[in-house]
XYZ file of C-alpha atoms in Angstrom:
231
model
C 43.348 33.409 -21.608
C 44.144 29.614 -21.389
C 42.014 28.118 -23.861
C 43.330 24.309 -23.650
C 45.800 22.347 -21.849
C 47.561 19.070 -22.766
C 49.299 17.867 -19.748
C 49.801 14.156 -20.876
C 53.486 14.882 -22.325
C 56.498 16.856 -21.485
C 56.757 19.885 -22.079
C 53.391 20.685 -21.500
C 51.192 22.437 -24.291
C 48.988 25.422 -23.737
C 46.902 27.197 -25.859
C 47.114 30.826 -24.693
C 45.208 33.413 -26.918
C 45.198 31.300 -29.814
C 48.870 30.335 -29.808
C 50.638 27.255 -28.394
C 53.074 27.556 -25.592
C 55.378 25.030 -24.369
C 55.890 24.841 -20.444
C 58.166 22.443 -18.219
C 56.033 23.400 -15.291
C 52.496 24.940 -14.818
C 50.757 26.544 -11.682
C 46.937 26.382 -12.107
C 45.663 29.444 -10.262
C 42.448 29.795 -12.212
C 40.197 30.854 -9.374
C 36.506 30.280 -8.800
C 33.557 32.346 -9.598
C 30.580 33.094 -7.293
C 27.337 31.315 -8.107
C 24.708 34.112 -8.938
C 21.116 34.554 -8.474
C 20.520 34.885 -12.382
C 18.610 38.206 -12.049
C 18.786 40.978 -14.395
C 18.629 43.554 -11.622
C 21.192 41.657 -9.568
C 23.656 41.962 -12.555
C 22.801 45.782 -12.897
C 23.319 46.280 -9.123
C 26.491 44.450 -8.577
C 29.192 46.655 -6.520
C 26.160 49.010 -5.911
C 24.771 47.054 -2.927
C 24.821 43.509 -4.410
C 28.002 41.665 -3.504
C 29.395 38.205 -3.046
C 31.783 38.715 -0.089
C 30.816 39.850 3.303
C 34.478 39.815 4.652
C 35.409 41.772 1.449
C 32.629 44.455 1.673
C 30.766 44.244 4.816
C 32.374 46.934 6.520
C 31.862 49.479 3.881
C 30.118 52.815 4.935
C 26.984 52.098 2.722
C 26.097 49.056 4.783
C 26.754 50.415 8.250
C 23.730 50.377 10.731
C 21.488 49.412 7.614
C 19.379 46.315 6.992
C 21.109 43.607 5.006
C 20.125 40.473 3.209
C 22.100 37.293 2.938
C 20.787 34.693 0.144
C 21.735 31.057 1.191
C 21.436 28.419 3.323
C 24.678 26.829 3.821
C 27.598 27.306 6.098
C 29.044 30.233 3.991
C 25.701 32.058 4.160
C 25.569 31.529 7.919
C 29.215 32.722 8.405
C 28.244 35.740 5.968
C 25.285 36.587 8.196
C 27.186 36.409 11.402
C 29.981 38.429 10.086
C 27.552 41.147 9.071
C 25.923 41.583 12.203
C 28.901 43.503 13.186
C 27.809 46.355 10.844
C 24.306 46.014 9.887
C 21.246 46.928 12.021
C 19.524 43.670 11.136
C 20.491 40.704 8.745
C 17.784 39.060 7.038
C 18.677 35.420 6.007
C 16.793 34.248 3.017
C 16.443 30.616 2.197
C 14.468 28.562 -0.283
C 13.439 26.032 2.347
C 12.245 25.657 5.699
C 15.630 24.431 7.076
C 19.190 25.459 6.851
C 21.530 23.173 4.879
C 24.377 24.403 7.126
C 26.017 22.152 9.827
C 23.992 22.057 13.182
C 26.477 24.085 15.008
C 26.644 26.903 12.345
C 22.780 27.004 11.819
C 22.060 27.219 15.696
C 24.728 29.941 15.892
C 23.113 31.931 13.316
C 19.501 31.474 14.285
C 20.197 32.245 17.767
C 21.608 35.588 16.978
C 19.493 38.399 17.918
C 20.537 40.452 14.984
C 19.735 37.554 12.412
C 16.197 36.930 11.159
C 15.355 33.950 8.791
C 13.158 34.188 5.857
C 11.998 30.780 4.855
C 10.644 29.235 1.840
C 11.609 32.100 -0.165
C 13.713 33.069 -3.446
C 14.661 36.609 -4.780
C 12.758 37.621 -7.949
C 14.113 41.283 -8.141
C 16.725 43.520 -6.540
C 15.707 47.203 -6.077
C 16.368 49.725 -6.969
C 17.904 49.972 -10.711
C 16.542 53.555 -11.289
C 18.192 54.768 -8.166
C 21.348 52.955 -8.986
C 21.808 51.613 -5.654
C 20.234 48.614 -3.672
C 17.136 49.716 -1.749
C 15.574 46.473 -1.394
C 14.757 42.972 -2.496
C 11.674 41.366 -3.702
C 10.861 37.909 -2.532
C 8.462 35.151 -3.454
C 7.350 32.562 -1.246
C 7.340 29.074 -2.812
C 4.555 27.599 -0.617
C 2.003 30.560 -1.006
C 3.462 32.361 -4.137
C 2.966 35.691 -2.084
C 5.419 38.359 -2.750
C 6.725 40.933 -0.371
C 9.857 43.276 -0.372
C 12.328 43.642 2.068
C 13.853 47.117 2.709
C 17.761 46.829 2.638
C 20.915 48.573 1.771
C 22.855 45.429 0.615
C 22.442 41.983 -0.672
C 25.022 39.422 -0.141
C 24.556 36.336 -2.110
C 26.182 33.239 -0.761
C 24.984 30.425 -2.703
C 28.353 28.716 -3.328
C 31.074 28.750 -5.895
C 32.110 27.348 -9.227
C 35.849 26.411 -9.624
C 37.308 27.484 -12.814
C 38.908 24.157 -13.672
C 36.876 22.871 -16.581
C 39.821 22.739 -19.138
C 41.897 20.555 -16.687
C 39.032 18.032 -16.039
C 40.181 14.616 -16.839
C 43.746 15.306 -16.511
C 44.037 16.723 -13.011
C 42.304 15.140 -9.911
C 39.455 16.883 -8.652
C 36.664 16.296 -6.295
C 32.908 16.025 -7.297
C 32.577 19.784 -7.433
C 35.596 20.464 -9.562
C 38.056 21.580 -6.886
C 41.528 20.573 -7.539
C 42.941 18.062 -4.946
C 46.600 18.833 -4.034
C 48.714 15.538 -3.231
C 51.857 17.014 -1.592
C 51.950 20.546 -0.417
C 50.550 22.384 -4.043
C 51.485 19.370 -6.340
C 48.913 17.793 -8.238
C 48.804 14.153 -9.548
C 50.754 15.128 -12.688
C 54.398 15.682 -12.039
C 55.396 19.350 -12.810
C 51.734 20.602 -12.319
C 50.986 22.524 -9.177
C 47.968 24.528 -7.824
C 47.040 27.467 -5.705
C 44.145 29.664 -4.749
C 40.515 29.493 -4.945
C 40.400 26.652 -7.687
C 41.718 24.082 -4.885
C 40.408 25.945 -1.758
C 36.797 26.010 -0.910
C 37.320 26.749 2.803
C 39.124 30.218 3.050
C 38.823 31.755 -0.351
C 40.685 34.853 0.664
C 43.049 37.041 -1.174
C 45.720 36.542 1.486
C 45.598 32.868 1.483
C 45.528 32.587 -2.065
C 48.555 34.607 -2.351
C 50.152 32.574 0.228
C 49.432 29.272 -1.664
C 50.753 31.003 -4.797
C 54.140 31.643 -3.088
C 54.266 27.946 -1.955
C 53.528 26.817 -5.517
C 56.330 29.009 -6.835
C 58.784 27.366 -4.484
C 57.409 23.931 -5.126
C 57.927 24.792 -8.991
C 61.528 25.821 -8.462
C 62.283 22.957 -6.417
C 60.967 20.520 -9.105
C 62.973 22.462 -11.743
C 66.134 22.158 -9.827
C 65.635 18.478 -9.136
C 64.852 17.881 -12.937
C 67.849 19.771 -14.037
C 70.532 17.827 -11.776
């Protein structure tokens, strides 16, 4: 666990599990975490029908030919819902507003699909059923009427965004407003000798295979940097 990083001098100083480590180069591959709904039942049923990645889990047998729920309203939620139509019998797209935040083309594509049914102005208050140790439905509350209802489903796919795990590098490494690191040339950052790969800089693809490819590129860039430094 990297607890602190001083990138203002060479060699760089990292605090790792309480010990100081010196490094000539650093590859930041700290990833990103999924935003959660914040429900206790969501946590208890994670990997038992609650998931955060349709492309990772959508094809699992427990979701096939079953009603599924996607929570979210952005491009990612629409993409998840579209992908899940390949497997689920119906896909409910639950959003807290009465209009999707997604781009028009993504929203139109999702809402025109015969298998996708939007559920507007609603938030999840409980994932069912902890007693059965699997997802059997989701309890929703309408924000305009306060009415509650339950949607039967076999899976809840949470698609409300990600948070890059880059806090300890803030102020030293250039990031966008949401905390994703911005590469300058290839995988290089604004600090010479510091490189980046994976989901802490990629908010588009977020797949294991793309992160692995970026990791390979960062290692090559790192090796070339060290080679040039040691001439």
